[in-house]
PDB file of N, CA, C and O and ligand atoms in Angstrom:
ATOM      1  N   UNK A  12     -10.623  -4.269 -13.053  1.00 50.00           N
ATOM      2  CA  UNK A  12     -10.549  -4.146 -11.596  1.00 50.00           C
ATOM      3  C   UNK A  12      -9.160  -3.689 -11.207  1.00 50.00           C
ATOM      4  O   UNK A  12      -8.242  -4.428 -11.562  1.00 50.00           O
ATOM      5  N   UNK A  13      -8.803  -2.394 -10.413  1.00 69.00           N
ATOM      6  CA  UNK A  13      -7.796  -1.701 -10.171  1.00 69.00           C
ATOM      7  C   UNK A  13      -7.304  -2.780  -8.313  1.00 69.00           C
ATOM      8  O   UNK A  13      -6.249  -2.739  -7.679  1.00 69.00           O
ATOM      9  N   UNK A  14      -7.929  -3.169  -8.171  1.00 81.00           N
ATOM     10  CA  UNK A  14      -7.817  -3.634  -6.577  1.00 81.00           C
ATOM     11  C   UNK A  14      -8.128  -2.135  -5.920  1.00 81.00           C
ATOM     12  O   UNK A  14      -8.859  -1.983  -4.941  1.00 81.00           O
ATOM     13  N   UNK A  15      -7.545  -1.203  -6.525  1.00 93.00           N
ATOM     14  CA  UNK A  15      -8.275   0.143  -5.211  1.00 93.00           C
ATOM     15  C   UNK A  15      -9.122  -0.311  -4.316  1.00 93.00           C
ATOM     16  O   UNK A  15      -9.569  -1.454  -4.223  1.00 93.00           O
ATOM     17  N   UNK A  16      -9.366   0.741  -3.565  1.00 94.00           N
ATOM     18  CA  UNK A  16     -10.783   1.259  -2.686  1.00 94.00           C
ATOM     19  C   UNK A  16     -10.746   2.304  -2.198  1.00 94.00           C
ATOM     20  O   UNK A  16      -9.726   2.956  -2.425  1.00 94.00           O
ATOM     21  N   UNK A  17     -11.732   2.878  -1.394  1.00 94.00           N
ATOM     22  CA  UNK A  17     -12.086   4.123  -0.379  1.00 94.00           C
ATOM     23  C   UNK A  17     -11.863   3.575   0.727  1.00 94.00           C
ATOM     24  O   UNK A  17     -12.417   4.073   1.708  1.00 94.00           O
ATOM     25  N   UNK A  18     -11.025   2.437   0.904  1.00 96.00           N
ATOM     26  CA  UNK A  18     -10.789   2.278   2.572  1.00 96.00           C
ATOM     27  C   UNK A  18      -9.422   1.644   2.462  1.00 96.00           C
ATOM     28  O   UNK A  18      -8.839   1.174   1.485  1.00 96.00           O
ATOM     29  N   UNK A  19      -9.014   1.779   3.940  1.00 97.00           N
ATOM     30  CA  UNK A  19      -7.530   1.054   4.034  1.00 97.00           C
ATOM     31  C   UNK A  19      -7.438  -0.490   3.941  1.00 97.00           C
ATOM     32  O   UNK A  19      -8.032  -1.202   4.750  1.00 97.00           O
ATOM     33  N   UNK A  20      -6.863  -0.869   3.179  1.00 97.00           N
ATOM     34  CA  UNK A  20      -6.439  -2.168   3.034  1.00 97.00           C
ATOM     35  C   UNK A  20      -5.960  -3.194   4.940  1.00 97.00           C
ATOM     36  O   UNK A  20      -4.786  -3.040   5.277  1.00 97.00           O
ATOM     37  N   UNK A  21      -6.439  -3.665   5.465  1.00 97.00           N
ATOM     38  CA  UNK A  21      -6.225  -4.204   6.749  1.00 97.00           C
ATOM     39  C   UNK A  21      -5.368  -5.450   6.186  1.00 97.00           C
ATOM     40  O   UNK A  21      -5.912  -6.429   5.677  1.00 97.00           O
ATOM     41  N   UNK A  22      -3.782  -5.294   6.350  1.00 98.00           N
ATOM     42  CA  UNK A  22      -3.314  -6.775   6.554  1.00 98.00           C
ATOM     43  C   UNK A  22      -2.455  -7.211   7.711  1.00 98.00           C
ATOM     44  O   UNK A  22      -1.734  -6.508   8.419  1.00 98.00           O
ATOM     45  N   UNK A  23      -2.581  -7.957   7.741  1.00 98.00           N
ATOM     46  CA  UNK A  23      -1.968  -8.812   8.879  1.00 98.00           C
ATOM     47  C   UNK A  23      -0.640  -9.242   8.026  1.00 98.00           C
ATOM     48  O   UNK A  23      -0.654 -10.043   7.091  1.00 98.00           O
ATOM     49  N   UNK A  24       0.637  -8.481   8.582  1.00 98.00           N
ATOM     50  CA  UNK A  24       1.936  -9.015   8.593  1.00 98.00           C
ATOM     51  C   UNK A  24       2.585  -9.821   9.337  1.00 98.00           C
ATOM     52  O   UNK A  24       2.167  -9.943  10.488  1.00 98.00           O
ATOM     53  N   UNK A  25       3.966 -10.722   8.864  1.00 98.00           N
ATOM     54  CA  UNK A  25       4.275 -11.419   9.967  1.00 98.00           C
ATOM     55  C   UNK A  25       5.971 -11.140  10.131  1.00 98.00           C
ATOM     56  O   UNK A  25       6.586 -10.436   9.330  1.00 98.00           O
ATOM     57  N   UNK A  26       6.352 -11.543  10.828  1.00 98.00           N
ATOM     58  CA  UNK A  26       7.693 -11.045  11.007  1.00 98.00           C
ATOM     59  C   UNK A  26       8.639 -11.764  10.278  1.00 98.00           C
ATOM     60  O   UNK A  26       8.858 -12.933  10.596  1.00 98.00           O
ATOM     61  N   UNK A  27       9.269 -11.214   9.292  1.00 98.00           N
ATOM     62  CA  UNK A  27       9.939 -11.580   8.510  1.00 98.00           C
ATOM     63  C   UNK A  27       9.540 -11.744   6.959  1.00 98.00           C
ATOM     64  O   UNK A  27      10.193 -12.285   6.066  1.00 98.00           O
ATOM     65  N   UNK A  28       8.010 -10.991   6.881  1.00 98.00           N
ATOM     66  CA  UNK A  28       7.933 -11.320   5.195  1.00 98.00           C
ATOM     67  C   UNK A  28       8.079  -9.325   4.951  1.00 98.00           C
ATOM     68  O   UNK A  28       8.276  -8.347   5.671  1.00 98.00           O
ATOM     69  N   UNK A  29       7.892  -9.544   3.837  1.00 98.00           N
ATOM     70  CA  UNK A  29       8.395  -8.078   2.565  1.00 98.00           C
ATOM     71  C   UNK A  29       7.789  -8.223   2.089  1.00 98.00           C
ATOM     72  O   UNK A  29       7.458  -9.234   1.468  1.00 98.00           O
ATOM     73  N   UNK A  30       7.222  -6.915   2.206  1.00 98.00           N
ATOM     74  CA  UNK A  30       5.727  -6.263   1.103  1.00 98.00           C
ATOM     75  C   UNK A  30       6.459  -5.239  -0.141  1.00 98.00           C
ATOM     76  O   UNK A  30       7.496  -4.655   0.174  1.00 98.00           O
ATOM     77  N   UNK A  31       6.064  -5.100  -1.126  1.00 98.00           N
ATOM     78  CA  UNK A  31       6.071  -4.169  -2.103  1.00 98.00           C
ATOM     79  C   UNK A  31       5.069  -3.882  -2.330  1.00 98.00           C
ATOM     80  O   UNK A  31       4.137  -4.478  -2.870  1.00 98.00           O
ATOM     81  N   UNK A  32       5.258  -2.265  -1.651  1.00 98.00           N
ATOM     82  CA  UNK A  32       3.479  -1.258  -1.797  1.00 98.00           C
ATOM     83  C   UNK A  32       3.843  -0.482  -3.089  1.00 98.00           C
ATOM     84  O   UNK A  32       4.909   0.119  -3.222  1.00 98.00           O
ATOM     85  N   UNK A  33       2.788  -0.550  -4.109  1.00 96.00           N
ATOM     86  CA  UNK A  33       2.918   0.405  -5.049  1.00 96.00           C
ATOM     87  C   UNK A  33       2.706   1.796  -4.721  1.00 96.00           C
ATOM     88  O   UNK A  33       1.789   2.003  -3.926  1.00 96.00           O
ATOM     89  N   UNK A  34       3.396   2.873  -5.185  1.00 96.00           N
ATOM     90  CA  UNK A  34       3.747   4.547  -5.106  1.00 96.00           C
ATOM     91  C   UNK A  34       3.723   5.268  -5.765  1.00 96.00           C
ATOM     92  O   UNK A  34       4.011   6.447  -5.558  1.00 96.00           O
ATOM     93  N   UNK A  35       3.135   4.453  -7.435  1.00 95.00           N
ATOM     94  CA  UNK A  35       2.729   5.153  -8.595  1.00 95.00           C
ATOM     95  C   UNK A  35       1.106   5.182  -8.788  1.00 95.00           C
ATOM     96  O   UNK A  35       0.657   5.957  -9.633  1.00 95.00           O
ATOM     97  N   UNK A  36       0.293   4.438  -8.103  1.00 92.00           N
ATOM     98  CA  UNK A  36      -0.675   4.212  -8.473  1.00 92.00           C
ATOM     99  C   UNK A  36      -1.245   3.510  -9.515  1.00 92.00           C
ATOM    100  O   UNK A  36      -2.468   3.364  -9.529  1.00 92.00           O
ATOM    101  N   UNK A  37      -0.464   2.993 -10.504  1.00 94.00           N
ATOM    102  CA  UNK A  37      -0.733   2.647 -11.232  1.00 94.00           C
ATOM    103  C   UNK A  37      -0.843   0.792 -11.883  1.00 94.00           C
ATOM    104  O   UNK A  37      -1.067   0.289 -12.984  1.00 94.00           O
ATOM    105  N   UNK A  38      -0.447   0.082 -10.050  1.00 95.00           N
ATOM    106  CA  UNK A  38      -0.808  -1.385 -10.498  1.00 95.00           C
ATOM    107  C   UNK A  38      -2.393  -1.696  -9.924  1.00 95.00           C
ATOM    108  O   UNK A  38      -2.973  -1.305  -8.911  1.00 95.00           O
ATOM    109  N   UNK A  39      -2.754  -2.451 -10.883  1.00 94.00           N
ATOM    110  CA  UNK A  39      -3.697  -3.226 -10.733  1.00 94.00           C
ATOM    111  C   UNK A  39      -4.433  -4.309  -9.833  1.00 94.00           C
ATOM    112  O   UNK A  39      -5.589  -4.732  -9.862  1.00 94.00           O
ATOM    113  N   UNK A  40      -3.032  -4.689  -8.792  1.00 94.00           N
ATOM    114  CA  UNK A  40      -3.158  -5.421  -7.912  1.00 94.00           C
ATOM    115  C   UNK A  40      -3.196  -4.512  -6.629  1.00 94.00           C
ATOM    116  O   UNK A  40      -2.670  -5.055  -5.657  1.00 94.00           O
ATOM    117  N   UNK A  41      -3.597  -3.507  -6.449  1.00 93.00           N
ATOM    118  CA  UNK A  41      -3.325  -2.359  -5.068  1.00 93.00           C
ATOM    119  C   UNK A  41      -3.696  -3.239  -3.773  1.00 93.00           C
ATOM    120  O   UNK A  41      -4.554  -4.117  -3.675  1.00 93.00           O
ATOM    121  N   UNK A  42      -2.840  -2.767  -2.850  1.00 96.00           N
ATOM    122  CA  UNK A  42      -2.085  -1.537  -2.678  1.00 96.00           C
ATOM    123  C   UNK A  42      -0.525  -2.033  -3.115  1.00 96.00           C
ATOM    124  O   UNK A  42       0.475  -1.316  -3.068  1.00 96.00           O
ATOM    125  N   UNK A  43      -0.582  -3.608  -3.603  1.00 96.00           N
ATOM    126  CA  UNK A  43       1.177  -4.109  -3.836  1.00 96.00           C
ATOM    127  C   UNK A  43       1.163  -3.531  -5.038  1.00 96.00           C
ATOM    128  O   UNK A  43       0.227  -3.070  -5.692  1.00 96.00           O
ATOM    129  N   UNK A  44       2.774  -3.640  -5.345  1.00 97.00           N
ATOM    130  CA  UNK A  44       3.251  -3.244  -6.568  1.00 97.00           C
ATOM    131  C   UNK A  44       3.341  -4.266  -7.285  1.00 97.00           C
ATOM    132  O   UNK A  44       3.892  -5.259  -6.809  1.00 97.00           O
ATOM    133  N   UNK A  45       2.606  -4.302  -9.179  1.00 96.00           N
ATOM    134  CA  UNK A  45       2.861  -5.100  -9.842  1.00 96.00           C
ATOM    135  C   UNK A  45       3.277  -4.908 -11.087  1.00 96.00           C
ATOM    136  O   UNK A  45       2.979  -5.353 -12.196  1.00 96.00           O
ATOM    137  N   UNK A  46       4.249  -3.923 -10.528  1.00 97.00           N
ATOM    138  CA  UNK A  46       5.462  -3.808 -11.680  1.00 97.00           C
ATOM    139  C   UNK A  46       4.592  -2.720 -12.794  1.00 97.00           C
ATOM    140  O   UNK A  46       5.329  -2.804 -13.776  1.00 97.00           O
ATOM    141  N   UNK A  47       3.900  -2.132 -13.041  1.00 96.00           N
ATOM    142  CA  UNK A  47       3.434  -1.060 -13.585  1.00 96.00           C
ATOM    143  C   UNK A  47       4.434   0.108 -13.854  1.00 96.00           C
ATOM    144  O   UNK A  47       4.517   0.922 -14.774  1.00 96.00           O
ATOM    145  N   UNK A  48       5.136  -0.095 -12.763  1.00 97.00           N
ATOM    146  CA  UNK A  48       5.858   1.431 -12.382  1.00 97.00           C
ATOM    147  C   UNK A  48       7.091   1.453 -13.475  1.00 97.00           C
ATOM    148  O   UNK A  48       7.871   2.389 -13.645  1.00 97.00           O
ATOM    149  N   UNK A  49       7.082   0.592 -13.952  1.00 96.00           N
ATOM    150  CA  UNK A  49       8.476   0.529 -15.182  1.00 96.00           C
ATOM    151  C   UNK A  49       8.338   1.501 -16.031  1.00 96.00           C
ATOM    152  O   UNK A  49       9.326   1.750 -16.721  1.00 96.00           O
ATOM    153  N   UNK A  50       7.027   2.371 -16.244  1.00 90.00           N
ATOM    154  CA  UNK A  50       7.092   2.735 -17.173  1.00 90.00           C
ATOM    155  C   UNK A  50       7.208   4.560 -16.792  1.00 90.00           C
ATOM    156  O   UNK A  50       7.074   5.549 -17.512  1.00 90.00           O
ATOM    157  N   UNK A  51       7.518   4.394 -15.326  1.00 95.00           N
ATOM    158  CA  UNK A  51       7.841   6.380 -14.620  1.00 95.00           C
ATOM    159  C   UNK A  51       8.860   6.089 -14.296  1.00 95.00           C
ATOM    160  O   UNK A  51       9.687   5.325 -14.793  1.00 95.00           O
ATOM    161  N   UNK A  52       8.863   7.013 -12.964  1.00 96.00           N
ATOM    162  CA  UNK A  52      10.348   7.257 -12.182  1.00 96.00           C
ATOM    163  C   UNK A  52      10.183   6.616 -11.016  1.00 96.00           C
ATOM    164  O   UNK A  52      11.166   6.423 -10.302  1.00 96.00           O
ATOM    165  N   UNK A  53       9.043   6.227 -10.672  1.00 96.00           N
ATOM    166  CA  UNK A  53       8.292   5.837  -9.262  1.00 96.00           C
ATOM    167  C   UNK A  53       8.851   4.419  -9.103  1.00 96.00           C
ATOM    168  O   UNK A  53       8.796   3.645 -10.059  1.00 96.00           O
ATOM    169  N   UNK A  54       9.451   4.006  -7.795  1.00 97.00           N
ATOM    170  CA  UNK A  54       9.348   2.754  -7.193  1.00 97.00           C
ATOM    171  C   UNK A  54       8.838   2.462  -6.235  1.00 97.00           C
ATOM    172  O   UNK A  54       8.414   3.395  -5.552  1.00 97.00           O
ATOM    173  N   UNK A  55       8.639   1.076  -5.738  1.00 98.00           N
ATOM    174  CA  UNK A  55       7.809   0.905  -4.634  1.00 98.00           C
ATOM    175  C   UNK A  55       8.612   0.962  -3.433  1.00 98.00           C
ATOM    176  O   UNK A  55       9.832   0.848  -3.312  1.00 98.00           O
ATOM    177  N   UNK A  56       7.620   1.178  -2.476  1.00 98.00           N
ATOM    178  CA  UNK A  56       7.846   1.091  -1.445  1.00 98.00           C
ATOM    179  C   UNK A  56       8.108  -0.327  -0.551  1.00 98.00           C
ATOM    180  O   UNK A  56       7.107  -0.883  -0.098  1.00 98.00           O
ATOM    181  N   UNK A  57       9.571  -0.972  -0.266  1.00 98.00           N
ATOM    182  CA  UNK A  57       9.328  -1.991  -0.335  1.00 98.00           C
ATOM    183  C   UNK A  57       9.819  -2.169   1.587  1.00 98.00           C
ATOM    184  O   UNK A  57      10.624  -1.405   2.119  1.00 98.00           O
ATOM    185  N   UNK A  58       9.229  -3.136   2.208  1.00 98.00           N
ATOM    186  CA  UNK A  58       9.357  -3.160   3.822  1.00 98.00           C
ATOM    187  C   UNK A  58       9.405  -4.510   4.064  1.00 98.00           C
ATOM    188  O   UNK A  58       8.556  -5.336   3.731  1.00 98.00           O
ATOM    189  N   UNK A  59      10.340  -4.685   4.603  1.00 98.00           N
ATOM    190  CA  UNK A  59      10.607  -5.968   5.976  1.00 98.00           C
ATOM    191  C   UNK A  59      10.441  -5.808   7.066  1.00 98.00           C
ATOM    192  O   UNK A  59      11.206  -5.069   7.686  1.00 98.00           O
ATOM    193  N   UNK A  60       9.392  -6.439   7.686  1.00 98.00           N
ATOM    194  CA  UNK A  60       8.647  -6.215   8.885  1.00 98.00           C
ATOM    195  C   UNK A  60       9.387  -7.374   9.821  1.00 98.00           C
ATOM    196  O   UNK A  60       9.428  -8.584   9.598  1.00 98.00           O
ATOM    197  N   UNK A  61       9.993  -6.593  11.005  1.00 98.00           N
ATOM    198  CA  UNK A  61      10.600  -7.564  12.137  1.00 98.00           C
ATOM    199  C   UNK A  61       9.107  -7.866  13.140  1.00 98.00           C
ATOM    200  O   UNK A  61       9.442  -8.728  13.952  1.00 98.00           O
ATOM    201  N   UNK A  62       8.362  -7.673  13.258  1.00 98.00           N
ATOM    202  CA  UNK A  62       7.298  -8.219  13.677  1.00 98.00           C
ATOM    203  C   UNK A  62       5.960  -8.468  13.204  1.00 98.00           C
ATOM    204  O   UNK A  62       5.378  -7.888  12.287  1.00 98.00           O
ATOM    205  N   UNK A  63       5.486  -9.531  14.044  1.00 98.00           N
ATOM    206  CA  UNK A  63       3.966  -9.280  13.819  1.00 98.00           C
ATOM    207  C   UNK A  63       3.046  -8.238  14.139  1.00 98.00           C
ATOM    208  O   UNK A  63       2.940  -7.906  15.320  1.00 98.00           O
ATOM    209  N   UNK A  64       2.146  -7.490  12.975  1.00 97.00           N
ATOM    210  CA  UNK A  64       1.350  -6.229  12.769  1.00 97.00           C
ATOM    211  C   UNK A  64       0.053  -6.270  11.807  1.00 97.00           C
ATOM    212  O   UNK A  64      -0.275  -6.891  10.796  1.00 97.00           O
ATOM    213  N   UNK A  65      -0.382  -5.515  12.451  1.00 98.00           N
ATOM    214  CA  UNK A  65      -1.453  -5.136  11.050  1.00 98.00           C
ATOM    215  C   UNK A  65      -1.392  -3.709  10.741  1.00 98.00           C
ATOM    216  O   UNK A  65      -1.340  -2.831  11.603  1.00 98.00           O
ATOM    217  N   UNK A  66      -1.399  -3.526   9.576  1.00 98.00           N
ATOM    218  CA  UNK A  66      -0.865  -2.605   8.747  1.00 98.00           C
ATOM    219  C   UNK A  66      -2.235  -2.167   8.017  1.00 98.00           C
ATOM    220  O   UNK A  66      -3.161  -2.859   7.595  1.00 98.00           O
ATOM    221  N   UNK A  67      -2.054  -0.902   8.018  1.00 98.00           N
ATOM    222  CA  UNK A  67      -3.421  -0.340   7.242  1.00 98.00           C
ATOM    223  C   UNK A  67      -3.156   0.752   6.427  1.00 98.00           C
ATOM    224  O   UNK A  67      -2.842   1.919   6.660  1.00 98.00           O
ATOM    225  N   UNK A  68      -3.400  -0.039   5.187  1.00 97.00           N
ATOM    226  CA  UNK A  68      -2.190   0.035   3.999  1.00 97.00           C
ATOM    227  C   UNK A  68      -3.300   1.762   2.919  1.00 97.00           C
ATOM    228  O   UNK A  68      -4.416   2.027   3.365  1.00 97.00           O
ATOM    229  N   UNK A  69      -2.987   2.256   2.202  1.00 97.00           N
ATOM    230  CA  UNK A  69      -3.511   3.084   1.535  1.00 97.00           C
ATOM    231  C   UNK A  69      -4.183   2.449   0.632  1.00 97.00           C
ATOM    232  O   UNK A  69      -3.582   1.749  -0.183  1.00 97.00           O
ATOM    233  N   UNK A  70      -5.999   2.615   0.599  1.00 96.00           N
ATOM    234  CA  UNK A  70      -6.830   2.406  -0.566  1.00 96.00           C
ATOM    235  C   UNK A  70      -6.785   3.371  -1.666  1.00 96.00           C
ATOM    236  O   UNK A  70      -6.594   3.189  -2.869  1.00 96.00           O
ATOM    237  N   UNK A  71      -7.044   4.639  -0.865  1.00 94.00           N
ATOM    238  CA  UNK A  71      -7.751   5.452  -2.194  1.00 94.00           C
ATOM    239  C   UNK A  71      -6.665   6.116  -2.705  1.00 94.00           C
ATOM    240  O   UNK A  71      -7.037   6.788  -3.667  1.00 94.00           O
ATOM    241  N   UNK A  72      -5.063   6.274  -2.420  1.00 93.00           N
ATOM    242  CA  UNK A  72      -4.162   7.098  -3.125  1.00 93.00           C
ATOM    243  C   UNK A  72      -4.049   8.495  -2.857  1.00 93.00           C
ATOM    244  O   UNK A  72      -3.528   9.310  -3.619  1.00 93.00           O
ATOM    245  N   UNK A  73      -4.534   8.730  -1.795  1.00 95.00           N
ATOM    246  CA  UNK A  73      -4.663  10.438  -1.087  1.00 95.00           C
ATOM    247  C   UNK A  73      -4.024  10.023  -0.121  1.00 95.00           C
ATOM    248  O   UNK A  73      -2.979  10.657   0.023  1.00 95.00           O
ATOM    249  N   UNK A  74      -4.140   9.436   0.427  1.00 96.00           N
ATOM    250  CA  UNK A  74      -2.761  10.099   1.978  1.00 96.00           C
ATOM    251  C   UNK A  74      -1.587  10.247   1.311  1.00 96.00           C
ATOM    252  O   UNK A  74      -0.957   9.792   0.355  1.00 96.00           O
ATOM    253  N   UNK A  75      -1.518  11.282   2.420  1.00 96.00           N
ATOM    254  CA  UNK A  75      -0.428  12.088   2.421  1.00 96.00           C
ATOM    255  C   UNK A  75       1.122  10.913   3.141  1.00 96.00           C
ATOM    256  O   UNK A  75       2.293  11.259   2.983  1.00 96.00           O
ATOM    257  N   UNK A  76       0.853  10.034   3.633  1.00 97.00           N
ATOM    258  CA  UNK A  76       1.482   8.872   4.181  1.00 97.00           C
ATOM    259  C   UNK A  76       1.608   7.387   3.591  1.00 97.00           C
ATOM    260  O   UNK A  76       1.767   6.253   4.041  1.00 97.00           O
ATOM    261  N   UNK A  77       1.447   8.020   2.308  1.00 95.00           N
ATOM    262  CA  UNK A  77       1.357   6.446   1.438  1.00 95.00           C
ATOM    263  C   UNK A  77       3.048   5.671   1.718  1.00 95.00           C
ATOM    264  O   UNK A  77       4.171   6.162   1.836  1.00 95.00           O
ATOM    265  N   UNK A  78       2.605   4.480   1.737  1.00 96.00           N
ATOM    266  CA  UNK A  78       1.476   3.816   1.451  1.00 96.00           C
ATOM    267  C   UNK A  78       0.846   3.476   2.828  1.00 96.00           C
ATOM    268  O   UNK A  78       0.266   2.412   3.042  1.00 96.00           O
ATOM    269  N   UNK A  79       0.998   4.410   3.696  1.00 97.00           N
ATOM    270  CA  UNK A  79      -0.267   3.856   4.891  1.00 97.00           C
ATOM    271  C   UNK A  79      -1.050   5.007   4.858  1.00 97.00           C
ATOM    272  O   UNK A  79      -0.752   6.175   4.606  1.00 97.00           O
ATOM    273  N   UNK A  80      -2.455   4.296   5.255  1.00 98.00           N
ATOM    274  CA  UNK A  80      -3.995   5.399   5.376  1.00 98.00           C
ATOM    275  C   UNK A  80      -3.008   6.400   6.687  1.00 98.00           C
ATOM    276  O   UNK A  80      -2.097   6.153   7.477  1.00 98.00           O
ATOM    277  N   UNK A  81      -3.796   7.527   6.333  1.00 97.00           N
ATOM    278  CA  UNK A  81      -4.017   8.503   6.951  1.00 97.00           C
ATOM    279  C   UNK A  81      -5.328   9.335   7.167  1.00 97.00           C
ATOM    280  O   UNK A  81      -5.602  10.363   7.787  1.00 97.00           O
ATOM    281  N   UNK A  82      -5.879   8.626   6.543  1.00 97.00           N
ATOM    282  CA  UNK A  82      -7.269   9.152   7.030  1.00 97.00           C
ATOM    283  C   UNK A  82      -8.368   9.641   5.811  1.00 97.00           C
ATOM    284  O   UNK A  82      -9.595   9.543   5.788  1.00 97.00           O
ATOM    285  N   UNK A  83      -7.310  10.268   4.700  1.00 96.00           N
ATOM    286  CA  UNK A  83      -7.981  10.905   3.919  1.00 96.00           C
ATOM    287  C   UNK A  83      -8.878  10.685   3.331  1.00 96.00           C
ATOM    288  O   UNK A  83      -9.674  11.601   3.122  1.00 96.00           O
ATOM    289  N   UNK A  84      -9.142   9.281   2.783  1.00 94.00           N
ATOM    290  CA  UNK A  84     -10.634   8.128   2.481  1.00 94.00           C
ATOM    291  C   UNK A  84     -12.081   8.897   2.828  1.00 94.00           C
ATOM    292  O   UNK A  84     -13.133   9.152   2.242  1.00 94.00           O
ATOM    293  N   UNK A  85     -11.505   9.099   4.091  1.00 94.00           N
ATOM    294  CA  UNK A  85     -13.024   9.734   4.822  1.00 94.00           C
ATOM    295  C   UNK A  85     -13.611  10.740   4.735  1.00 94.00           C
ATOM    296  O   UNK A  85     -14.684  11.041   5.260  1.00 94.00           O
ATOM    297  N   UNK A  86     -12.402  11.832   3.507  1.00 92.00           N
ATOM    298  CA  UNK A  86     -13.111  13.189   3.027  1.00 92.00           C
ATOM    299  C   UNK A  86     -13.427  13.111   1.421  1.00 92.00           C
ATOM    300  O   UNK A  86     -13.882  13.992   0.692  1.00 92.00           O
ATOM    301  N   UNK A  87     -13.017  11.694   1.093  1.00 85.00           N
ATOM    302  CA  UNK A  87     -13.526  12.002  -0.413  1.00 85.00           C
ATOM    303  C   UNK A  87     -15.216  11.705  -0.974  1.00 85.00           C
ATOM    304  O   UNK A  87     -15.536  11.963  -2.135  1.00 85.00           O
TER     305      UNK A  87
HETATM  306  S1  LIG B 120       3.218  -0.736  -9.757  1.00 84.49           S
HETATM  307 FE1  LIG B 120       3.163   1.124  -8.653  1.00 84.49          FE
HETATM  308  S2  LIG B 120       5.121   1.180  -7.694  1.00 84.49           S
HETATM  309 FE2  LIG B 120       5.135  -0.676  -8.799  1.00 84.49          FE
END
């Protein structure tokens, strides 16, 4: 199980925690990073959110806006 999907990940952030989105594609826990990436050039994308949000994070690894959906899910 890759955690992927064909849809955006919906999470609810809160103000003051830090996400690490993976940017290699290649962890297992998607869309976070779980350290996979040691083995390219790729690091994650990592964010501290000053507020509360929901974030709609990249499933399928095609947007062009990773790690947030952009839409692309919906043409594959
Ligand atoms: S596992 Fe992909 S960026 Fe860390």
């Amino acid at each position: 199980m890759s955690g992927w999907q064909n849809e955006p990940f919906v999470i609810d952030v809160k103000s003051g925690e830090t996400k690490a989105y993976c940017m290699c594609g290649l962890s297992k826990n998607g869309p976070y990073c779980d350290g996979s990436h040691s083995a390219t050039d790729t690091e994650p994308k990592v964010i501290t959110y000053d507020e509360d949000k929901v974030v709609y994070a990249c499933g399928c690894q095609q947007s062009s806006n990773r790690p947030f959906c952009d839409g692309a899910h919906s043409k594959l």
